[in-house]
PDB file of C-alpha atoms in Angstrom:
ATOM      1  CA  UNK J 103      -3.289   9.250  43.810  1.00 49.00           C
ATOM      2  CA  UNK J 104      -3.132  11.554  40.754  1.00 70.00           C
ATOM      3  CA  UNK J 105       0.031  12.898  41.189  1.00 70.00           C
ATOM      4  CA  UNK J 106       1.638   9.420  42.106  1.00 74.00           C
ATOM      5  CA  UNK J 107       0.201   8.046  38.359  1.00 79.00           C
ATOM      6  CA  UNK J 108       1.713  10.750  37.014  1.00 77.00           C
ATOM      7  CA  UNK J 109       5.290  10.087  38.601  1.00 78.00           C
ATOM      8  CA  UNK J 110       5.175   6.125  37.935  1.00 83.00           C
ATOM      9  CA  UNK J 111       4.193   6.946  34.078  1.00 83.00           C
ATOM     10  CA  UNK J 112       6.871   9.414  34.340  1.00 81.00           C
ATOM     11  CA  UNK J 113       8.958   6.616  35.403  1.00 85.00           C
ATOM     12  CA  UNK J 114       8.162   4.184  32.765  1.00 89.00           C
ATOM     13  CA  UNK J 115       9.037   6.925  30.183  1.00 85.00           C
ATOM     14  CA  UNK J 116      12.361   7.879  31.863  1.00 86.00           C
ATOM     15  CA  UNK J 117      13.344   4.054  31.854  1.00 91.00           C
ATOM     16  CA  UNK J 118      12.093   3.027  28.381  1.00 90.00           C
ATOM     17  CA  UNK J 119      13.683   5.910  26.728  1.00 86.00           C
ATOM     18  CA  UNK J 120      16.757   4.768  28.582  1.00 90.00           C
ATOM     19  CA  UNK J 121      16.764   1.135  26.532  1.00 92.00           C
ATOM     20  CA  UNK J 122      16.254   3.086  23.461  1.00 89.00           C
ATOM     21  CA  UNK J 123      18.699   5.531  23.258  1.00 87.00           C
ATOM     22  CA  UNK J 124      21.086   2.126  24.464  1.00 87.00           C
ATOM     23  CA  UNK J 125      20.136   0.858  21.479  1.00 87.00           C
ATOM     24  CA  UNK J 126      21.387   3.808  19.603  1.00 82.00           C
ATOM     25  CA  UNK J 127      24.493   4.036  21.026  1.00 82.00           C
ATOM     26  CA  UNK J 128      24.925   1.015  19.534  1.00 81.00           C
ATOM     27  CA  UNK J 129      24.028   1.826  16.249  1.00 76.00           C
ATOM     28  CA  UNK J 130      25.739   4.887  16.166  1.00 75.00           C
ATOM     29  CA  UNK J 131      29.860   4.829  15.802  1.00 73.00           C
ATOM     30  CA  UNK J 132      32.338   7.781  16.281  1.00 71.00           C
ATOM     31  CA  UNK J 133      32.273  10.203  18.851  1.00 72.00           C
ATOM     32  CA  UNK J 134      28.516  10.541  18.702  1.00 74.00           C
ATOM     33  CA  UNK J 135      28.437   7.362  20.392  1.00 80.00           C
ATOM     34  CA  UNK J 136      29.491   8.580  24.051  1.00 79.00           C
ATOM     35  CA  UNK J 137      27.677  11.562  23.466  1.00 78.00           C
ATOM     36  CA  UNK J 138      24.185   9.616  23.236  1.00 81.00           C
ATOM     37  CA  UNK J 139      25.123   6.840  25.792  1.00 82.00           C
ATOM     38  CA  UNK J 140      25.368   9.773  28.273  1.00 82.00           C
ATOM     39  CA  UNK J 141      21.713  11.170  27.847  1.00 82.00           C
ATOM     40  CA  UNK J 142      20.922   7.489  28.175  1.00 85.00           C
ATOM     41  CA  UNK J 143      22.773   7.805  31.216  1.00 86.00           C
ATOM     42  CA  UNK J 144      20.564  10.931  32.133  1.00 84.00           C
ATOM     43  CA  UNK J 145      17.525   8.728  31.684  1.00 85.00           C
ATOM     44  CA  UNK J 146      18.435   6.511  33.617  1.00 89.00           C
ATOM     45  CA  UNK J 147      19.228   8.677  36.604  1.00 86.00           C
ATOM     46  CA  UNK J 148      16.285  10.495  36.128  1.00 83.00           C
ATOM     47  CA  UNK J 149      14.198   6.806  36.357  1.00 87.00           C
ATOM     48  CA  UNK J 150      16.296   6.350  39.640  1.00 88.00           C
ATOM     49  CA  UNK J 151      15.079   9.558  41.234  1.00 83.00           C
ATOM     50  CA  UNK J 152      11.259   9.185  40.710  1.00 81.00           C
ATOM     51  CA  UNK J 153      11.966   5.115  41.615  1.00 87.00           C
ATOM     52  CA  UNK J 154      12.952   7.332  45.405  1.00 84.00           C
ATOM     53  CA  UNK J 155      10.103   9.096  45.337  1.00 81.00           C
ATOM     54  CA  UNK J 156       7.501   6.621  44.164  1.00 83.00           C
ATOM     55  CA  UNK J 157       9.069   3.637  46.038  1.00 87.00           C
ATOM     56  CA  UNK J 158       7.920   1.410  43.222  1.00 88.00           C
ATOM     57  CA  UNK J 159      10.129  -0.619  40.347  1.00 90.00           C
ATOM     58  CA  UNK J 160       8.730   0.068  37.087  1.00 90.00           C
ATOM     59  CA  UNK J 161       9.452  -2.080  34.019  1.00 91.00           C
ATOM     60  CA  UNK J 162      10.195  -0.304  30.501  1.00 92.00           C
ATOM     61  CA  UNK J 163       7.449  -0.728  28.123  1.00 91.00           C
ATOM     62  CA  UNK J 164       8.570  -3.155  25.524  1.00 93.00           C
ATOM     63  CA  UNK J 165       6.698  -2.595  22.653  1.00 93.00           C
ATOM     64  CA  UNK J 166       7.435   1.061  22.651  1.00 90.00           C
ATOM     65  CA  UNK J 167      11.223  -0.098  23.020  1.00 92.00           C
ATOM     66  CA  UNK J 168      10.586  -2.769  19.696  1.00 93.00           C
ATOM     67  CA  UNK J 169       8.645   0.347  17.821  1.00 92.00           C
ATOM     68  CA  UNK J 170      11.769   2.294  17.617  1.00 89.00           C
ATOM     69  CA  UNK J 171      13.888  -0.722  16.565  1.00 89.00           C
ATOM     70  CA  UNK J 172      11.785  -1.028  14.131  1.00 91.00           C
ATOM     71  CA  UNK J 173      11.881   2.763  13.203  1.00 87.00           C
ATOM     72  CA  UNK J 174      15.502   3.114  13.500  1.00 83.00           C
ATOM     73  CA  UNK J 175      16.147   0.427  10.972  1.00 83.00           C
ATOM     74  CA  UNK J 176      13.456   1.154   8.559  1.00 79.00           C
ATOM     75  CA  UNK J 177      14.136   4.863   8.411  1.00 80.00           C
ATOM     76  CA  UNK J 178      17.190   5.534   9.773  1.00 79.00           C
ATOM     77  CA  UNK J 179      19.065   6.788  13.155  1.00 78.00           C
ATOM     78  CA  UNK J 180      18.163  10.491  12.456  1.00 76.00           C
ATOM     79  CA  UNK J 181      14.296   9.765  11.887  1.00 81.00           C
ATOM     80  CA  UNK J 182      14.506   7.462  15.190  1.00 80.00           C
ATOM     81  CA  UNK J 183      16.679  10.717  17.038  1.00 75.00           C
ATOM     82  CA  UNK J 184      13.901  13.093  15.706  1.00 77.00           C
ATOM     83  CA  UNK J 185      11.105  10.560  17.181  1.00 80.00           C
ATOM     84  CA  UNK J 186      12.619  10.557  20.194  1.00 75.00           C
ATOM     85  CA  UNK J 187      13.333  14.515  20.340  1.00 71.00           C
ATOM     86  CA  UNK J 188       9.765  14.892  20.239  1.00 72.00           C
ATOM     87  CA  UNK J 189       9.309  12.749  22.850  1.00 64.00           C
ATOM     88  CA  UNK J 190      11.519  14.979  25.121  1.00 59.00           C
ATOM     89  CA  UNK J 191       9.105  17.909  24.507  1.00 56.00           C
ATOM     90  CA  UNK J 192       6.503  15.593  25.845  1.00 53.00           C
ATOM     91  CA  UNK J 193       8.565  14.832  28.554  1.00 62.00           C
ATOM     92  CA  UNK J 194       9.260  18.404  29.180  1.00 59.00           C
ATOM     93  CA  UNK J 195       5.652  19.414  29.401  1.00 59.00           C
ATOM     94  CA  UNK J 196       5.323  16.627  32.560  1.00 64.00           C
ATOM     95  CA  UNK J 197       8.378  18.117  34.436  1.00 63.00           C
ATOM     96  CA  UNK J 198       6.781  21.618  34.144  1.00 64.00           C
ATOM     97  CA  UNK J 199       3.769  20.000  36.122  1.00 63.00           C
ATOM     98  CA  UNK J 200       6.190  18.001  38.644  1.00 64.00           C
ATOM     99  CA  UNK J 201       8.009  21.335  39.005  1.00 61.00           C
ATOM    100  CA  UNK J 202       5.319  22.416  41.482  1.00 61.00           C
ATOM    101  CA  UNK J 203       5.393  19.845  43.991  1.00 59.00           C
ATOM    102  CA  UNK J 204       8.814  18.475  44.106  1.00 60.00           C
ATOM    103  CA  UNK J 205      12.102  21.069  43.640  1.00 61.00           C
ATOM    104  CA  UNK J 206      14.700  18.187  42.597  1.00 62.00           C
ATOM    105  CA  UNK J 207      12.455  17.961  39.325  1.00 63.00           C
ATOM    106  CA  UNK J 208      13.983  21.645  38.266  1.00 59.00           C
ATOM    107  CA  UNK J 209      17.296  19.913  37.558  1.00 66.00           C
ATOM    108  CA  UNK J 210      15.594  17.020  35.525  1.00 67.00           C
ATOM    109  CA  UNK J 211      13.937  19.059  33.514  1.00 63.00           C
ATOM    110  CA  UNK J 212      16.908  20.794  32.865  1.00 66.00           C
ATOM    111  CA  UNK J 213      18.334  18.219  31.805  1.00 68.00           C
ATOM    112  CA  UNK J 214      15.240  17.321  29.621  1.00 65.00           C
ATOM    113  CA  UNK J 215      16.586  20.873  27.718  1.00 63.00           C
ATOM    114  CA  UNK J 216      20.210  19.653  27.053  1.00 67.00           C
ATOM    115  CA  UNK J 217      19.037  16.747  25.556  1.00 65.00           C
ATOM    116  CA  UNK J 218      17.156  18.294  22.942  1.00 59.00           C
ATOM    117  CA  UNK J 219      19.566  20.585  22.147  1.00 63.00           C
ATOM    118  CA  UNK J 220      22.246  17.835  21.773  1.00 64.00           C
ATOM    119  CA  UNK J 221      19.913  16.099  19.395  1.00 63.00           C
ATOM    120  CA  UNK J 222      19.448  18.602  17.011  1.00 58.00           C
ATOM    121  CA  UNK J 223      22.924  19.764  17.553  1.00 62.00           C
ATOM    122  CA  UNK J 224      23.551  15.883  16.073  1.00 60.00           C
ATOM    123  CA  UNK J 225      21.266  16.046  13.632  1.00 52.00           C
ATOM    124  CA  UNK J 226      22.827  19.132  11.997  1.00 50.00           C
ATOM    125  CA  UNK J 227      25.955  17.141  11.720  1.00 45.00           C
ATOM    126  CA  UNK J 228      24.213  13.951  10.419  1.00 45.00           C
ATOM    127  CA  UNK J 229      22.098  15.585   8.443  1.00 50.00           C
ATOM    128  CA  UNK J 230      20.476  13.280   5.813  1.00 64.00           C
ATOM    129  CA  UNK J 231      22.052  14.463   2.336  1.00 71.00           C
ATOM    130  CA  UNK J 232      19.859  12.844   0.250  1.00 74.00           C
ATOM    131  CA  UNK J 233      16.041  13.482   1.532  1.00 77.00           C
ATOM    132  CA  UNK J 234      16.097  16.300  -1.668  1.00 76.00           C
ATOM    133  CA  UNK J 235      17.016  13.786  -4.134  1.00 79.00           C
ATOM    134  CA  UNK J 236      13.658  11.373  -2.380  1.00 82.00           C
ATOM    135  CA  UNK J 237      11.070  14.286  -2.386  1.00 80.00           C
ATOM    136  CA  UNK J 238      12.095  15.070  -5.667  1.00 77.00           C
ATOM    137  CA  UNK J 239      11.223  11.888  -6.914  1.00 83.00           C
ATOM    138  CA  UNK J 240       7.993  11.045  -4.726  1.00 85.00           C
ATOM    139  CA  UNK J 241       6.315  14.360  -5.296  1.00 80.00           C
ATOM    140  CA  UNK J 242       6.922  14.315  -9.217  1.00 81.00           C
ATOM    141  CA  UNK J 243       5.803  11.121  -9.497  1.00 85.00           C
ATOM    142  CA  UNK J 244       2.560  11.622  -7.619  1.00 83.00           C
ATOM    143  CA  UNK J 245       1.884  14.824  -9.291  1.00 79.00           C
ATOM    144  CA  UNK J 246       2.785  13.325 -12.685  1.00 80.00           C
ATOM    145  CA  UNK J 247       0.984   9.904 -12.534  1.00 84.00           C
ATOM    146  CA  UNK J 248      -2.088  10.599 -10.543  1.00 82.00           C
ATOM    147  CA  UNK J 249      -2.831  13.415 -13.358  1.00 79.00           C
ATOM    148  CA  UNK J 250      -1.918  10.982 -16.254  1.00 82.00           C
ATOM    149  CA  UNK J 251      -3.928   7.890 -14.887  1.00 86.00           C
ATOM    150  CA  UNK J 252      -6.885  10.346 -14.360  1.00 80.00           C
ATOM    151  CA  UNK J 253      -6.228  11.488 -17.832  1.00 79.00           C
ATOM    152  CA  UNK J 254      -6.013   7.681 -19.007  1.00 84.00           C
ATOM    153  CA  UNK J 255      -8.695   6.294 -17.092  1.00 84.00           C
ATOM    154  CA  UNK J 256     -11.014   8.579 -18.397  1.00 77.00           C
ATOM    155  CA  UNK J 257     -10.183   8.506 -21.953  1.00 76.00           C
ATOM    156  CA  UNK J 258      -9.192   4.964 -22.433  1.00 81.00           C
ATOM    157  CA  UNK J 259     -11.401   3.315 -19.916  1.00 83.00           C
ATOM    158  CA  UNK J 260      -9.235  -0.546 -19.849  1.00 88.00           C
ATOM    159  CA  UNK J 261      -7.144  -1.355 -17.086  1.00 89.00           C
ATOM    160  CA  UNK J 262      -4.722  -3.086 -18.804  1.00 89.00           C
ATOM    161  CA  UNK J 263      -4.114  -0.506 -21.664  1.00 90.00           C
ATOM    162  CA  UNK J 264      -3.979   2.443 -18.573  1.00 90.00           C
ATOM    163  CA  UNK J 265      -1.520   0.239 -16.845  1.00 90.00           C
ATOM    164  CA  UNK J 266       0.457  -0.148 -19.730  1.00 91.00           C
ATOM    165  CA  UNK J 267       1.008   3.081 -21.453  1.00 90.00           C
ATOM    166  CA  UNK J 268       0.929   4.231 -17.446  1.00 90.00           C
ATOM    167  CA  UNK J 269       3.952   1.858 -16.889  1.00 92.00           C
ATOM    168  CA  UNK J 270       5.655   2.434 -19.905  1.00 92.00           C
ATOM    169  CA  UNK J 271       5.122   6.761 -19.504  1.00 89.00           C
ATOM    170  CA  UNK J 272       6.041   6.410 -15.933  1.00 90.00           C
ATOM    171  CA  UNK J 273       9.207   3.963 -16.169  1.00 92.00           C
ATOM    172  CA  UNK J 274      10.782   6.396 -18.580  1.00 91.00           C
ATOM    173  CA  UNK J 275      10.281   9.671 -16.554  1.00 89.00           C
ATOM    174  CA  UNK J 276      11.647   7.736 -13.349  1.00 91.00           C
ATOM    175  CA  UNK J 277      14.808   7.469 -15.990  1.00 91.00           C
ATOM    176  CA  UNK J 278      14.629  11.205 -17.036  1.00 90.00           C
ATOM    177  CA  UNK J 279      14.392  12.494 -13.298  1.00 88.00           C
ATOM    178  CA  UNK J 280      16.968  10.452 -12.658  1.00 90.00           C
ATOM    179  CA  UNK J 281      19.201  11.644 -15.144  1.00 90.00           C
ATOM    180  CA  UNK J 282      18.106  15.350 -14.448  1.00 89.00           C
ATOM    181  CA  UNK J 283      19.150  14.833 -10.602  1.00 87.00           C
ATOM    182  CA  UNK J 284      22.604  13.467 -11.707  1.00 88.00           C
ATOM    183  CA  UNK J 285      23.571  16.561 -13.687  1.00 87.00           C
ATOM    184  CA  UNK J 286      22.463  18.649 -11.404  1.00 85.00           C
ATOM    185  CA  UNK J 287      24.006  17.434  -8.192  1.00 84.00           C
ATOM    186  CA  UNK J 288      27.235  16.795 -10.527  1.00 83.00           C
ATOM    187  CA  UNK J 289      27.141  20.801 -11.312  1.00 83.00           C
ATOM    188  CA  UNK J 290      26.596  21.775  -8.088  1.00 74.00           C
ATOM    189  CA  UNK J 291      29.488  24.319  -6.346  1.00 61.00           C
ATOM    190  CA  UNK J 292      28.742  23.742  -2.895  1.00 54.00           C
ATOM    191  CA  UNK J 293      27.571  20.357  -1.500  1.00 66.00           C
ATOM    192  CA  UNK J 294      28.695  17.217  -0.413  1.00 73.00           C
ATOM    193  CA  UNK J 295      26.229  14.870  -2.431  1.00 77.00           C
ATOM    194  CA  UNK J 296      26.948  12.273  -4.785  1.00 82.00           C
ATOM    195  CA  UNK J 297      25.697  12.871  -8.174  1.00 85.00           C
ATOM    196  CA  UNK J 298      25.209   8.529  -9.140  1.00 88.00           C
ATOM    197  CA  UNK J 299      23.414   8.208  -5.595  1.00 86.00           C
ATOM    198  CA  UNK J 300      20.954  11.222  -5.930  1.00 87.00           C
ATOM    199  CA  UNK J 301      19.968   9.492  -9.527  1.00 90.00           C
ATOM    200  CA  UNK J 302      19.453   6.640  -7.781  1.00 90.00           C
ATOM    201  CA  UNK J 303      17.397   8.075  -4.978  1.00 89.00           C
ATOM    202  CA  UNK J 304      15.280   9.976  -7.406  1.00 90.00           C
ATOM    203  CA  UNK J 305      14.630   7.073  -9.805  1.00 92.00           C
ATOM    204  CA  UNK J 306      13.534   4.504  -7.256  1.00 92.00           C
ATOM    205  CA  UNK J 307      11.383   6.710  -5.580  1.00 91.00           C
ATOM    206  CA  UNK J 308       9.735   7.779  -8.485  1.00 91.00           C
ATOM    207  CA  UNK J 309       9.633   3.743  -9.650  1.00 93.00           C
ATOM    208  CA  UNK J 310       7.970   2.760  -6.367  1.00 93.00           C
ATOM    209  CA  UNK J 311       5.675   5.610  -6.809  1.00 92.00           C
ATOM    210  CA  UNK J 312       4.794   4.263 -10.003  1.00 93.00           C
ATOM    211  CA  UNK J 313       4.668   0.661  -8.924  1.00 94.00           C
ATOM    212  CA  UNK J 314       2.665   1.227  -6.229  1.00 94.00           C
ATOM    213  CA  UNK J 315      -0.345   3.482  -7.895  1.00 93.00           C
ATOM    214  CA  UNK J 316      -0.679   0.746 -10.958  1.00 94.00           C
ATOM    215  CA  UNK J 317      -1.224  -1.988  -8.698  1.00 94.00           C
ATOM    216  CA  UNK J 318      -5.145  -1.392  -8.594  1.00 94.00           C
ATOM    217  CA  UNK J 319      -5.150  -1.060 -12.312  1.00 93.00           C
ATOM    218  CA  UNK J 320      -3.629  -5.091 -12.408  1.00 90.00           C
ATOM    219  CA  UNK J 321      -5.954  -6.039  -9.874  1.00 91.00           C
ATOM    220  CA  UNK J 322      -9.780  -4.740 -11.181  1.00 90.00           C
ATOM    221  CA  UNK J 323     -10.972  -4.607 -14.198  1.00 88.00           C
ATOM    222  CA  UNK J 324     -13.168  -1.802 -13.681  1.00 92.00           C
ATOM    223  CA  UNK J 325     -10.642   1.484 -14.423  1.00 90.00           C
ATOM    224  CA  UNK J 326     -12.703   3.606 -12.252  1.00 90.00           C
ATOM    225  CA  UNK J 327     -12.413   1.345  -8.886  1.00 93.00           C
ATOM    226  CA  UNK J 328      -8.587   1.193  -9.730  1.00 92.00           C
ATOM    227  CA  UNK J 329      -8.572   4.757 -10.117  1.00 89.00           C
ATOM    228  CA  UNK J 330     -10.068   5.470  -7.131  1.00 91.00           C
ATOM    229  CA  UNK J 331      -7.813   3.392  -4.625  1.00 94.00           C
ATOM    230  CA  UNK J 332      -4.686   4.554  -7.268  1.00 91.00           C
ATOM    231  CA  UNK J 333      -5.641   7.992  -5.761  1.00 86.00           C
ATOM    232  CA  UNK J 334      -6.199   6.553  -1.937  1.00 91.00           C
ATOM    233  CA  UNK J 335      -2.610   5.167  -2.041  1.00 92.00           C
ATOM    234  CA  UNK J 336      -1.300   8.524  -3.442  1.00 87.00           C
ATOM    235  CA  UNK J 337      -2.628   9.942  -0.086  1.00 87.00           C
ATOM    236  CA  UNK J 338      -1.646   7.125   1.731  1.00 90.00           C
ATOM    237  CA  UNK J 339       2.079   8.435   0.352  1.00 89.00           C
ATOM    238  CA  UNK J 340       1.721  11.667   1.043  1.00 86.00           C
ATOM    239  CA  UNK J 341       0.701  11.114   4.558  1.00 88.00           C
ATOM    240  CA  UNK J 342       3.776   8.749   5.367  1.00 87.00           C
ATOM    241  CA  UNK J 343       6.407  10.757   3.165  1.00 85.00           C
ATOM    242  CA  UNK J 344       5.218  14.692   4.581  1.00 86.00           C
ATOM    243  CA  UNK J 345       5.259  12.871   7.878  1.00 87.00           C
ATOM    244  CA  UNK J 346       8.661  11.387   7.332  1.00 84.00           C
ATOM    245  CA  UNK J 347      10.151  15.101   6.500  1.00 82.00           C
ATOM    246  CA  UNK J 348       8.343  17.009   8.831  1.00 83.00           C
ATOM    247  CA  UNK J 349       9.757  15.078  11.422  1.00 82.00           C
ATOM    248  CA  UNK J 350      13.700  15.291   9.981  1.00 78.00           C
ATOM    249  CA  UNK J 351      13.421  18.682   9.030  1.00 76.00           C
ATOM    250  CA  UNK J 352      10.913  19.966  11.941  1.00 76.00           C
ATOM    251  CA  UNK J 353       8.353  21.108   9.870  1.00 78.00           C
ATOM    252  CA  UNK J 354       4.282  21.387   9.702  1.00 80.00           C
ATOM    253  CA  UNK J 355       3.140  18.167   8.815  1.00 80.00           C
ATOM    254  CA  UNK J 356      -0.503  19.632   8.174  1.00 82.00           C
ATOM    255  CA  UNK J 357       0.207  22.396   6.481  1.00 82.00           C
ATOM    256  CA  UNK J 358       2.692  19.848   3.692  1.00 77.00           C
ATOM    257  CA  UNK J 359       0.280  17.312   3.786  1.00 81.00           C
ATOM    258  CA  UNK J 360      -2.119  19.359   2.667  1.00 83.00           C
ATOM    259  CA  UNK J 361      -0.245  21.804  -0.054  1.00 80.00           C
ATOM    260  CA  UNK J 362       0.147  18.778  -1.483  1.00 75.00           C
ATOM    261  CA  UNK J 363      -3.210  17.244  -1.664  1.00 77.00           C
ATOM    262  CA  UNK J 364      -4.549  19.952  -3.171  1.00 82.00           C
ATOM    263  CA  UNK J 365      -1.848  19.886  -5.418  1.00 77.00           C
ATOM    264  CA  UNK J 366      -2.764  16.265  -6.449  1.00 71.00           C
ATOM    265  CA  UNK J 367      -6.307  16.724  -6.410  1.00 73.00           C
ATOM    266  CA  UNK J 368      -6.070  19.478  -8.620  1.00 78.00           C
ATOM    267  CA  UNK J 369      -3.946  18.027 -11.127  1.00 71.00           C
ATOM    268  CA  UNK J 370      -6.180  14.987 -11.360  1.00 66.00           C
ATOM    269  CA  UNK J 371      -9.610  17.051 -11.825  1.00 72.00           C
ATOM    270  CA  UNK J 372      -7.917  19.013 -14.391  1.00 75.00           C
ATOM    271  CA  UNK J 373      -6.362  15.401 -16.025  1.00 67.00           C
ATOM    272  CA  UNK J 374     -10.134  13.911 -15.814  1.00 66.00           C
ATOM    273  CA  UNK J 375     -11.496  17.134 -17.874  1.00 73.00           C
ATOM    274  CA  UNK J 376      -8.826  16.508 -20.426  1.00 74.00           C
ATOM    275  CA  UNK J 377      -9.132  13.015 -20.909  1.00 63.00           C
ATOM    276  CA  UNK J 378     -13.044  13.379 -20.989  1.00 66.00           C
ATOM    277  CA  UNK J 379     -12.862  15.979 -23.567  1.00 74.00           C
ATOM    278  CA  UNK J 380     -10.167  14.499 -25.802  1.00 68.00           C
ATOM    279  CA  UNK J 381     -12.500  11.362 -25.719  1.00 64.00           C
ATOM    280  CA  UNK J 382     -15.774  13.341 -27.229  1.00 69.00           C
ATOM    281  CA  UNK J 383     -13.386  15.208 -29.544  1.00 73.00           C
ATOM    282  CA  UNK J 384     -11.896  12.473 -30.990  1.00 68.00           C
ATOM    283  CA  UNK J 385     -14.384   9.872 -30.358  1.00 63.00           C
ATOM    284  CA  UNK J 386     -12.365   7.242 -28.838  1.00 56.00           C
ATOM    285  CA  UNK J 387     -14.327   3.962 -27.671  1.00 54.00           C
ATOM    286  CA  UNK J 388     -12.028   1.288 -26.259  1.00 48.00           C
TER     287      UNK J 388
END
């Protein structure tokens, strides 16, 4: 009974996946097209040769089928290709159990290899050019603001003066980081990058970070209760955007998540000791 849960979940995967990477054949023009239809292809024959075994029609599970629409268009093909890659290692792990009690499972799981190796082979040709240009932006604005809102909160102690002189501070280094990422990508040798659209990646991330960490401070009056969720949707950021990149670029989401939480926290302690201080020394009272 075991094993036969194992092959009809097996099943569902084989013919879900199958819908999705349809769906991104779709999406997906040039010759990169065919080359993901066939591992769709592959899915589906796999699907067909458990369906012999099990004896039982499985349907594909939807919602996992809508949650990578949804991915794909929000964050791209490659973010949706690198979803799905990881999925394969799942996928891989299972076969290495099936392996042992049925031999036609040795060339699925092969099979299970090729795809992952044509997926990152695709994602090294599609690779996103501007991801730089977006962590640039997102982790100097966290670093920058959360630091100078601790700062502000602390030594000013008024929402809508922090929110201001935050905005206004904020708004024009989301202009100077833009400008900075336009001269550099425009003096760049190698590279393929367009200097006006890396100032434009940079600038609107750093904007949105901006945005989105002053929206407590135009919500509560008390500066120490906007403070404190400005902080919990910096790490609400920094969860989604180290996830995001670990999952393009294939790298530890723990171990970025966390350099840079302790980069933010430390900035912020050391902005809160500053803006105490500068308020005895000078005795501001607002």
């Amino acid at each position: 009974m075991e094993l036969k849960k194992i092959l009809i979940d097996a099943q569902k995967k084989e013919i879900t996946e199958y819908y999705v990477y349809l769906y991104l054949s779709e999406k997906i023009k040039g010759k990169e097209r065919e080359k993901i239809k066939k591992i769709g292809e592959d899915e589906l024959k796999h699907y067909e040769k458990l369906r012999e075994i099990t004896k039982v029609e499985v349907k594909p599970n939807i919602i996992k089928i809508l949650f990578y629409k949804l991915v794909i268009r929000l964050f791209g093909i490659v973010f949706g290709l690198k979803l799905m890659e990881k999925g394969e290692e799942l996928s891989e792990k299972t076969y290495e159990f099936l392996e042992s009690n049925f031999e036609e499972f040795l060339n699925i799981r092969k099979e299970e290899k090729e795809h992952e190796m044509k997926l990152i082979s695709f994602i090294e040709e599609e690779r996103l050019k501007y991801v730089g240009s977006m962590i640039l932006g997102v982790s100097d604005a966290l670093v920058e603001l959360t630091g100078a809102l601790a700062g502000l909160t602390f030594a000013l102690r008024n929402s809508l003066f922090i929110s201001i002189a935050a905005f206004i501070a904020g708004f024009s280094a989301s202009l100077s980081m833009a400008g900075s990422e336009y001269l550099s990508v425009k003096t760049e040798k190698l590279g393929d990058r367009k200097p006006l659209l890396s100032a434009l990646y940079t600038g609107i991330m750093y904007l949105f970070v901006v945005v989105t960490l002053l929206i407590p401070y135009f919500l509560f009056k008390n500066p120490f209760l906007s403070l404190l969720f400005s902080l919990l949707f910096s790490f609400i950021i920094i969860a989604l955007f180290t996830f995001y990149v670990s999952v393009v670029y294939d790298e530890d989401y723990k171990k970025k998540f966390f350099e840079m939480f302790l980069i933010i926290t430390s900035v912020s302690f050391l902005s809160f000791l500053i803006g105490t201080l500068l308020r005895k020394i000078f005795g501001i009272e607002v």
